[in-house]
Coordinates of N, CA, C and O in Angstrom, one line a residue:
M631 N 0.8 -1.2 0.0 CA 0.0 0.0 0.0 C 0.8 1.2 0.0 O 1.6 1.5 1.0
F632 N 0.6 1.9 -1.0 CA 1.4 3.1 -1.2 C 0.5 4.3 -0.9 O -0.5 4.4 -1.5
P633 N 1.0 5.1 0.1 CA 0.1 6.3 0.4 C 0.2 7.3 -0.7 O 1.3 7.4 -1.4
I634 N -0.7 8.1 -1.0 CA -0.7 9.1 -2.0 C 0.0 10.4 -1.3 O -0.4 10.8 -0.3
P635 N 1.0 10.8 -2.0 CA 1.8 11.9 -1.5 C 1.1 13.2 -1.7 O 1.7 14.2 -2.4
L636 N -0.1 13.4 -1.3 CA -0.8 14.6 -1.6 C -0.1 15.9 -1.0 O 0.0 16.9 -1.7
P637 N 0.3 15.8 0.2 CA 1.0 17.0 0.8 C 2.3 17.4 -0.1 O 2.6 18.5 -0.3
W638 N 3.0 16.4 -0.5 CA 4.2 16.6 -1.3 C 3.8 17.1 -2.6 O 4.6 18.0 -3.2
L639 N 2.8 16.8 -3.2 CA 2.3 17.3 -4.5 C 2.0 18.7 -4.4 O 2.3 19.5 -5.3
I640 N 1.3 19.0 -3.3 CA 0.8 20.4 -3.1 C 2.1 21.3 -2.9 O 2.2 22.4 -3.5
V641 N 3.0 20.9 -2.1 CA 4.3 21.7 -1.9 C 5.0 21.8 -3.2 O 5.5 22.8 -3.5
G642 N 5.1 20.7 -3.9 CA 5.8 20.8 -5.2 C 5.2 21.7 -6.2 O 5.8 22.5 -6.9
A643 N 3.9 21.7 -6.2 CA 3.1 22.6 -7.1 C 3.3 24.1 -6.7 O 3.5 25.0 -7.5
L644 N 3.3 24.3 -5.4 CA 3.5 25.7 -4.9 C 4.9 26.1 -5.2 O 5.1 27.3 -5.6
V645 N 5.9 25.3 -5.0 CA 7.3 25.7 -5.3 C 7.5 25.9 -6.8 O 8.2 26.9 -7.2
S646 N 6.9 25.1 -7.6 CA 7.0 25.3 -9.1 C 6.3 26.6 -9.5 O 6.8 27.4 -10.3
L647 N 5.1 26.9 -8.9 CA 4.4 28.1 -9.2 C 5.2 29.4 -8.8 O 5.3 30.4 -9.5
F648 N 5.8 29.3 -7.5 CA 6.6 30.4 -7.0 C 7.8 30.6 -7.9 O 8.2 31.7 -8.2
G649 N 8.4 29.5 -8.3 CA 9.7 29.6 -9.1 C 9.3 30.2 -10.5 O 10.1 31.0 -11.0
T650 N 8.2 29.8 -11.0 CA 7.8 30.4 -12.3 C 7.5 31.8 -12.2 O 7.9 32.7 -13.0
Y651 N 6.8 32.2 -11.1 CA 6.6 33.7 -10.9 C 7.9 34.5 -10.8 O 8.0 35.6 -11.4
R652 N 8.8 33.9 -10.0 CA 10.1 34.7 -9.8 C 10.9 34.8 -11.1 O 11.4 35.8 -11.4
V653 N 10.9 33.8 -11.9 CA 11.6 33.8 -13.2 C 10.9 34.8 -14.1 O 11.6 35.6 -14.8
G654 N 9.6 34.8 -14.2 CA 8.8 35.7 -15.1 C 9.1 37.1 -14.6 O 9.2 38.1 -15.4
H655 N 9.0 37.3 -13.2 CA 9.2 38.7 -12.7 C 10.6 39.2 -13.1 O 10.8 40.3 -13.5
H656 N 11.6 38.3 -12.9 CA 13.0 38.7 -13.2 C 13.2 39.1 -14.7 O 13.7 40.1 -15.0
Y657 N 12.6 38.2 -15.6 CA 12.7 38.6 -17.0 C 11.9 39.8 -17.4 O 12.3 40.5 -18.3
G658 N 10.8 40.0 -16.7 CA 10.0 41.2 -16.9 C 10.8 42.5 -16.6 O 10.7 43.4 -17.3
W659 N 11.5 42.4 -15.4 CA 12.4 43.6 -15.1 C 13.5 43.7 -16.1 O 13.9 44.9 -16.4
L660 N 14.1 42.7 -16.5 CA 15.2 42.8 -17.5 C 14.7 43.4 -18.8 O 15.3 44.2 -19.4
E661 N 13.4 43.0 -19.2 CA 12.9 43.5 -20.5 C 12.6 45.0 -20.3 O 12.9 45.8 -21.2
R662 N 12.1 45.4 -19.1 CA 11.8 46.8 -18.8 C 13.1 47.6 -18.8 O 13.1 48.7 -19.3
D663 N 14.1 47.1 -18.2 CA 15.4 47.8 -18.2 C 16.0 47.9 -19.6 O 16.5 49.1 -19.9
N664 N 15.8 47.0 -20.4 CA 16.3 47.1 -21.8 C 15.5 48.1 -22.6 O 16.0 48.9 -23.4
D665 N 14.2 48.2 -22.3 CA 13.3 49.2 -23.0 C 13.7 50.6 -22.5 O 13.8 51.5 -23.3
M666 N 14.0 50.7 -21.2 CA 14.4 52.0 -20.7 C 15.8 52.4 -21.2 O 16.0 53.6 -21.6
K667 N 16.7 51.5 -21.4 CA 18.0 51.8 -22.0 C 17.8 52.3 -23.4 O 18.5 53.3 -23.8
I668 N 16.9 51.7 -24.2 CA 16.7 52.1 -25.5 C 16.1 53.5 -25.5 O 16.5 54.4 -26.4
A669 N 15.1 53.8 -24.7 CA 14.5 55.1 -24.6 C 15.5 56.1 -24.2 O 15.5 57.2 -24.8
I670 N 16.4 55.8 -23.2 CA 17.4 56.8 -22.8 C 18.3 57.0 -23.9 O 18.8 58.2 -24.1
A671 N 18.8 56.0 -24.6 CA 19.7 56.2 -25.7 C 19.0 57.1 -26.8 O 19.7 58.0 -27.4
K672 N 17.8 56.9 -27.1 CA 17.1 57.8 -28.0 C 17.0 59.2 -27.6 O 17.3 60.1 -28.4
K673 N 16.7 59.4 -26.4 CA 16.6 60.8 -25.8 C 18.0 61.4 -25.8 O 18.1 62.6 -26.1
N674 N 19.0 60.7 -25.5 CA 20.4 61.2 -25.5 C 20.8 61.6 -26.9 O 21.5 62.6 -27.1
D675 N 20.5 60.8 -27.9 CA 20.7 61.2 -29.3 C 20.0 62.4 -29.7 O 20.6 63.3 -30.4
E676 N 18.7 62.6 -29.3 CA 18.0 63.8 -29.6 C 18.7 65.0 -28.9 O 18.8 66.1 -29.5
A677 N 19.2 64.8 -27.7 CA 19.8 65.9 -26.9 C 21.1 66.3 -27.6 O 21.5 67.5 -27.6
R678 N 21.9 65.3 -28.1 CA 23.1 65.6 -28.7 C 22.8 66.4 -30.0 O 23.6 67.4 -30.4
Q679 N 21.8 66.1 -30.7 CA 21.4 66.8 -32.0 C 21.1 68.2 -31.6 O 21.5 69.2 -32.3
I680 N 20.3 68.4 -30.5 CA 19.9 69.8 -30.1 C 21.2 70.6 -29.7 O 21.3 71.7 -30.1
E681 N 22.1 69.9 -29.0 CA 23.3 70.6 -28.6 C 24.1 71.0 -29.8 O 24.7 72.1 -29.8
Q682 N 24.1 70.1 -30.8 CA 24.9 70.5 -32.0 C 24.3 71.6 -32.7 O 25.0 72.6 -33.2
N683 N 23.0 71.7 -32.8 CA 22.2 72.7 -33.5 C 22.5 74.1 -32.7 O 22.7 75.1 -33.3
M684 N 22.5 74.0 -31.4 CA 22.7 75.2 -30.6 C 24.1 75.7 -30.7 O 24.4 76.9 -30.9
G685 N 25.0 74.8 -30.8 CA 26.4 75.2 -31.0 C 26.6 75.8 -32.4 O 27.3 76.9 -32.5
E686 N 26.0 75.3 -33.4 CA 26.0 76.0 -34.7 C 25.4 77.4 -34.7 O 26.0 78.3 -35.3
K687 N 24.3 77.5 -34.1 CA 23.6 78.8 -34.0 C 24.6 79.8 -33.2 O 24.7 81.0 -33.6
L688 N 25.2 79.4 -32.1 CA 26.1 80.3 -31.4 C 27.3 80.6 -32.2 O 27.8 81.7 -32.1
N689 N 27.8 79.6 -32.9 CA 29.0 79.9 -33.8 C 28.6 81.0 -34.8 O 29.4 81.8 -35.1
Q690 N 27.5 80.9 -35.4 CA 27.0 81.8 -36.4 C 26.9 83.2 -35.8 O 27.4 84.2 -36.4
Q691 N 26.4 83.3 -34.6 CA 26.2 84.6 -33.9 C 27.6 85.1 -33.6 O 27.8 86.3 -33.7
S692 N 28.5 84.3 -33.1 CA 29.8 84.8 -32.8 C 30.5 85.3 -34.0 O 31.3 86.3 -33.9
L693 N 30.3 84.7 -35.2 CA 30.9 85.1 -36.4 C 30.3 86.5 -36.8 O 31.1 87.4 -37.2
K694 N 29.0 86.6 -36.7 CA 28.4 87.9 -37.0 C 29.0 89.0 -36.0 O 29.2 90.1 -36.5
L695 N 29.1 88.7 -34.8 CA 29.6 89.6 -33.8 C 31.0 90.0 -34.1 O 31.4 91.2 -34.0
Q696 N 31.9 89.1 -34.5 CA 33.3 89.4 -34.9 C 33.3 90.2 -36.1 O 34.1 91.2 -36.1
E697 N 32.5 90.0 -37.1 CA 32.4 90.8 -38.3 C 32.0 92.2 -38.0 O 32.6 93.2 -38.5
A698 N 31.0 92.4 -37.1 CA 30.6 93.7 -36.7 C 31.6 94.4 -36.0 O 31.8 95.7 -36.2
N699 N 32.3 93.7 -35.1 CA 33.4 94.4 -34.3 C 34.5 94.8 -35.2 O 35.2 95.8 -35.0
D700 N 34.8 94.0 -36.3 CA 35.9 94.3 -37.2 C 35.5 95.6 -38.0 O 36.3 96.5 -38.2
A701 N 34.2 95.7 -38.3 CA 33.7 96.9 -39.1 C 33.8 98.2 -38.1 O 34.2 99.2 -38.6
I702 N 33.5 98.0 -36.9 CA 33.6 99.1 -35.9 C 35.1 99.5 -35.8 O 35.4 100.7 -35.7
N703 N 35.9 98.5 -35.7 CA 37.4 98.8 -35.6 C 37.9 99.5 -36.8 O 38.7 100.5 -36.7
K704 N 37.4 99.2 -38.0 CA 37.9 99.8 -39.2 C 37.4 101.3 -39.2 O 38.1 102.2 -39.5
K705 N 36.1 101.5 -38.8 CA 35.6 102.9 -38.7 C 36.3 103.7 -37.7 O 36.7 104.9 -37.9
T706 N 36.7 103.1 -36.5 CA 37.4 103.8 -35.5 C 38.8 104.2 -36.0 O 39.3 105.3 -35.8
T707 N 39.5 103.3 -36.7 CA 40.8 103.6 -37.3 C 40.8 104.7 -38.3 O 41.6 105.5 -38.3
A708 N 39.7 104.6 -39.2 CA 39.5 105.7 -40.2 C 39.3 107.0 -39.5 O 39.9 108.1 -39.9
L709 N 38.5 107.1 -38.4 CA 38.3 108.4 -37.6 C 39.6 108.8 -37.0 O 39.9 110.0 -37.0
A710 N 40.4 107.9 -36.5 CA 41.7 108.3 -35.8 C 42.6 108.9 -36.9 O 43.3 109.8 -36.5
V711 N 42.7 108.2 -38.0 CA 43.6 108.7 -39.1 C 43.1 110.1 -39.6 O 43.9 111.0 -39.7
A712 N 41.8 110.2 -39.7 CA 41.3 111.6 -40.2 C 41.6 112.6 -39.0 O 41.9 113.8 -39.4
N713 N 41.5 112.2 -37.8 CA 41.7 113.2 -36.7 C 43.2 113.6 -36.7 O 43.5 114.8 -36.5
R714 N 44.1 112.6 -36.9 CA 45.5 112.9 -36.9 C 45.9 113.8 -38.0 O 46.8 114.6 -38.0
A715 N 45.2 113.6 -39.2 CA 45.5 114.4 -40.3 C 44.9 115.9 -40.2 O 45.1 116.7 -41.0
G716 N 44.0 116.0 -39.2 CA 43.5 117.3 -38.9 C 42.2 117.6 -39.8 O 41.8 118.7 -40.0
K717 N 41.6 116.6 -40.3 CA 40.4 116.7 -41.1 C 39.1 116.8 -40.3 O 38.1 117.3 -40.8
L718 N 39.2 116.5 -39.1 CA 38.0 116.5 -38.2 C 38.1 117.8 -37.3 O 39.1 118.1 -36.7
R719 N 37.0 118.4 -37.1 CA 36.8 119.6 -36.3 C 35.6 119.4 -35.4 O 34.6 118.8 -35.9
L720 N 35.6 120.0 -34.2 CA 34.4 119.9 -33.4 C 33.3 120.9 -33.9 O 32.2 120.5 -34.1
C721 N 33.8 122.1 -34.2 CA 32.9 123.0 -34.8 C 33.7 124.0 -35.6 O 34.8 124.3 -35.3
P722 N 33.3 124.3 -36.8 CA 34.2 125.2 -37.6 C 34.3 126.6 -37.0 O 33.4 127.0 -36.3
T723 N 35.4 127.2 -37.2 CA 35.7 128.5 -36.6 C 34.8 129.5 -37.3 O 34.8 129.6 -38.6
S724 N 34.1 130.2 -36.6 CA 33.2 131.3 -37.2 C 33.9 132.6 -37.3 O 33.4 133.5 -38.0
N725 N 35.0 132.7 -36.6 CA 35.7 134.0 -36.5 C 37.1 133.8 -37.0 O 38.0 133.5 -36.2
V726 N 37.3 133.8 -38.3 CA 38.6 133.6 -38.8 C 39.3 134.9 -38.7 O 38.9 135.9 -39.2
Q727 N 40.5 134.8 -38.1 CA 41.3 136.1 -38.0 C 42.2 136.2 -39.2 O 42.9 135.3 -39.6
A728 N 42.2 137.5 -39.6 CA 43.1 137.8 -40.7 C 44.5 138.0 -40.2 O 44.7 138.5 -39.0
P729 N 45.5 137.7 -41.0 CA 46.9 138.0 -40.5 C 47.1 139.5 -40.2 O 46.5 140.4 -40.9
T730 N 48.0 139.8 -39.3 CA 48.2 141.2 -39.0 C 48.9 141.9 -40.1 O 49.6 141.3 -40.9
S731 N 48.7 143.2 -40.2 CA 49.2 143.9 -41.3 C 50.7 144.2 -41.0 O 51.2 144.2 -39.9
A732 N 51.5 144.6 -42.0 CA 52.9 144.8 -41.9 C 53.2 146.2 -41.2 O 54.3 146.4 -40.7
A733 N 52.2 147.0 -41.1 CA 52.4 148.3 -40.4 C 52.7 148.1 -38.9 O 53.4 148.9 -38.3
F734 N 52.2 147.1 -38.3 CA 52.4 146.9 -36.9 C 53.6 146.0 -36.6 O 54.0 145.7 -35.4
A735 N 54.2 145.5 -37.7 CA 55.4 144.6 -37.5 C 56.5 145.4 -36.9 O 56.9 146.5 -37.3
S736 N 57.3 144.7 -36.0 CA 58.4 145.3 -35.5 C 59.7 144.9 -36.2 O 59.6 143.9 -36.9
T737 N 60.7 145.6 -36.0 CA 62.0 145.3 -36.7 C 62.7 144.1 -36.0 O 63.7 143.6 -36.5
D738 N 62.3 143.8 -34.8 CA 62.9 142.8 -33.9 C 62.5 141.4 -34.5 O 61.3 141.1 -34.6
T739 N 63.5 140.6 -35.0 CA 63.1 139.2 -35.6 C 62.7 138.3 -34.6 O 62.0 137.3 -34.9
K740 N 63.0 138.4 -33.3 CA 62.6 137.5 -32.2 C 61.2 137.7 -31.8 O 60.6 136.8 -31.3
A741 N 60.6 138.8 -32.0 CA 59.3 139.1 -31.5 C 58.3 139.1 -32.6 O 57.4 139.9 -32.6
T742 N 58.3 138.1 -33.4 CA 57.3 138.0 -34.5 C 56.1 137.3 -33.9 O 56.2 136.6 -33.0
S743 N 55.0 137.6 -34.5 CA 53.7 137.1 -33.9 C 53.1 136.1 -34.9 O 51.9 136.2 -35.3
E744 N 53.8 135.2 -35.4 CA 53.3 134.1 -36.2 C 52.8 133.0 -35.4 O 53.4 132.6 -34.4
P745 N 51.7 132.4 -35.7 CA 51.1 131.3 -35.0 C 51.9 130.0 -35.2 O 52.6 129.9 -36.2
D746 N 51.8 129.1 -34.2 CA 52.5 127.8 -34.4 C 51.9 127.0 -35.5 O 52.6 126.2 -36.1
R747 N 50.6 127.1 -35.7 CA 49.9 126.3 -36.8 C 49.0 127.2 -37.5 O 48.7 128.3 -37.1
Q748 N 48.5 126.7 -38.6 CA 47.6 127.5 -39.4 C 46.3 127.7 -38.6 O 45.9 126.9 -37.7
A749 N 45.5 128.7 -39.1 CA 44.3 129.1 -38.3 C 43.2 128.0 -38.5 O 42.4 127.8 -37.7
N750 N 43.3 127.2 -39.6 CA 42.2 126.2 -39.9 C 42.5 124.8 -39.3 O 41.8 123.9 -39.4
E751 N 43.7 124.7 -38.7 CA 44.1 123.4 -38.1 C 43.5 123.3 -36.7 O 43.6 124.2 -35.9
P752 N 43.1 122.1 -36.2 CA 42.6 122.0 -34.9 C 43.8 121.9 -33.9 O 44.9 121.5 -34.2
S753 N 43.4 122.4 -32.7 CA 44.4 122.4 -31.6 C 44.6 121.0 -31.0 O 43.8 120.0 -31.3
D754 N 45.7 120.8 -30.2 CA 45.9 119.5 -29.6 C 44.8 119.1 -28.7 O 44.4 118.0 -28.6
A755 N 44.2 120.1 -28.0 CA 43.1 119.8 -27.1 C 41.9 119.4 -27.8 O 41.2 118.4 -27.5
E756 N 41.7 120.1 -29.0 CA 40.5 119.6 -29.9 C 40.7 118.2 -30.4 O 39.8 117.4 -30.4
R757 N 41.9 117.9 -30.8 CA 42.2 116.5 -31.3 C 42.0 115.5 -30.2 O 41.5 114.4 -30.4
A758 N 42.5 115.8 -29.0 CA 42.3 114.9 -27.9 C 40.8 114.7 -27.5 O 40.3 113.6 -27.3
T759 N 40.0 115.7 -27.6 CA 38.6 115.6 -27.4 C 37.9 114.8 -28.4 O 37.1 114.0 -28.2
I760 N 38.3 115.1 -29.7 CA 37.8 114.2 -30.8 C 38.1 112.8 -30.6 O 37.3 111.9 -30.9
D761 N 39.4 112.5 -30.3 CA 39.8 111.1 -30.0 C 38.9 110.5 -28.9 O 38.5 109.3 -29.0
A762 N 38.7 111.2 -27.8 CA 37.9 110.7 -26.7 C 36.5 110.5 -27.2 O 35.8 109.4 -26.8
I763 N 35.9 111.4 -27.9 CA 34.5 111.2 -28.4 C 34.5 110.0 -29.4 O 33.5 109.2 -29.3
A764 N 35.4 109.8 -30.2 CA 35.5 108.7 -31.1 C 35.6 107.4 -30.3 O 35.0 106.4 -30.7
E765 N 36.4 107.3 -29.2 CA 36.5 106.2 -28.4 C 35.2 105.8 -27.8 O 34.8 104.7 -27.7
I766 N 34.5 106.8 -27.2 CA 33.2 106.6 -26.6 C 32.2 106.1 -27.6 O 31.5 105.1 -27.2
V767 N 32.2 106.6 -28.8 CA 31.2 106.2 -29.8 C 31.6 104.8 -30.2 O 30.6 103.9 -30.3
A768 N 32.8 104.4 -30.3 CA 33.2 103.1 -30.7 C 32.8 102.1 -29.7 O 32.3 101.0 -30.0
Q769 N 33.1 102.4 -28.4 CA 32.7 101.5 -27.3 C 31.2 101.3 -27.2 O 30.7 100.2 -27.0
G770 N 30.5 102.4 -27.4 CA 29.0 102.3 -27.5 C 28.5 101.4 -28.6 O 27.6 100.6 -28.4
D771 N 29.1 101.5 -29.8 CA 28.8 100.7 -30.9 C 29.1 99.2 -30.6 O 28.3 98.3 -30.9
K772 N 30.2 99.0 -30.0 CA 30.6 97.6 -29.7 C 29.7 97.0 -28.7 O 29.2 95.9 -28.8
N773 N 29.3 97.8 -27.6 CA 28.3 97.3 -26.6 C 27.0 97.0 -27.3 O 26.3 96.1 -26.9
T774 N 26.5 97.9 -28.2 CA 25.3 97.7 -28.8 C 25.3 96.4 -29.7 O 24.3 95.6 -29.7
V775 N 26.3 96.3 -30.4 CA 26.4 95.0 -31.3 C 26.5 93.8 -30.4 O 25.8 92.8 -30.7
A776 N 27.2 93.9 -29.3 CA 27.3 92.7 -28.5 C 26.0 92.4 -27.8 O 25.6 91.2 -27.7
L777 N 25.2 93.4 -27.3 CA 23.9 93.2 -26.8 C 22.9 92.6 -27.8 O 22.2 91.7 -27.5
N778 N 23.0 93.1 -29.0 CA 22.1 92.6 -30.1 C 22.4 91.1 -30.4 O 21.5 90.3 -30.6
A779 N 23.8 90.8 -30.4 CA 24.2 89.4 -30.7 C 23.7 88.5 -29.6 O 23.2 87.4 -29.8
C780 N 23.8 89.0 -28.3 CA 23.3 88.2 -27.2 C 21.8 88.0 -27.3 O 21.3 86.8 -27.1
I781 N 21.0 89.0 -27.6 CA 19.6 88.8 -27.7 C 19.2 87.9 -28.9 O 18.4 87.0 -28.7
D782 N 20.0 88.0 -30.0 CA 19.7 87.2 -31.2 C 20.0 85.7 -30.8 O 19.3 84.8 -31.2
S783 N 21.1 85.5 -30.1 CA 21.5 84.1 -29.7 C 20.5 83.6 -28.7 O 20.1 82.4 -28.9
Y784 N 20.0 84.3 -27.8 CA 18.9 83.9 -26.8 C 17.7 83.5 -27.6 O 17.1 82.4 -27.3
N785 N 17.3 84.3 -28.5 CA 16.0 84.0 -29.2 C 16.2 82.8 -30.2 O 15.3 82.0 -30.2
D786 N 17.3 82.6 -30.7 CA 17.6 81.4 -31.6 C 17.5 80.2 -30.7 O 16.9 79.1 -31.1
I787 N 18.2 80.2 -29.6 CA 18.2 79.0 -28.7 C 16.8 78.8 -28.1 O 16.4 77.6 -28.1
R788 N 16.1 79.8 -27.7 CA 14.7 79.6 -27.2 C 13.9 79.0 -28.3 O 13.1 78.1 -28.0
N789 N 13.9 79.5 -29.5 CA 13.1 79.0 -30.6 C 13.4 77.5 -30.9 O 12.6 76.7 -31.1
L790 N 14.7 77.2 -30.9 CA 15.1 75.9 -31.1 C 14.7 74.9 -30.0 O 14.2 73.8 -30.3
L791 N 14.7 75.3 -28.8 CA 14.3 74.4 -27.7 C 12.7 74.4 -27.7 O 12.2 73.3 -27.3
N792 N 12.1 75.5 -27.9 CA 10.6 75.5 -27.9 C 10.0 74.6 -29.1 O 8.9 74.1 -28.9
D793 N 10.7 74.5 -30.1 CA 10.3 73.7 -31.3 C 10.3 72.2 -31.0 O 9.6 71.5 -31.5
K794 N 11.2 71.8 -30.1 CA 11.4 70.4 -29.7 C 10.4 70.0 -28.7 O 10.3 68.8 -28.4
R795 N 9.6 70.8 -28.0 CA 8.7 70.4 -27.0 C 7.5 69.8 -27.6 O 7.0 70.0 -28.6

């Protein structure tokens, strides 16, 4: 007489069901992890593409800024050359003095009243003032160009990021 191993069958069935559940649960998590890795890799690729586009936009803006600064430097150099040549004046002289007549000239050769420079040439103080004004204008132009480039870069990046949402 062989007894029926009913309790052993029940325990064996429970162990096999628990083992099957554990294996399925484990493979389910592995599958989920692999799906997450694929999704993360896809998002990383998209982020790299966005970063590359942003870098290109910023490089374009920096090239525009450099070109604008070069143009400002050329203009400043041209103003400085014109100022050194005496072509720039703050305001034209409205009261041009005529040279003194020969009747008042003295016979002493050391006491002549000839000016150091011509009447239409700017003085050293006027040239220094023009140089200072030109430097202020150039710095203002550079600051304006830099601010506009910053605003343009911000708008480009904002539009690029908002388009991806």
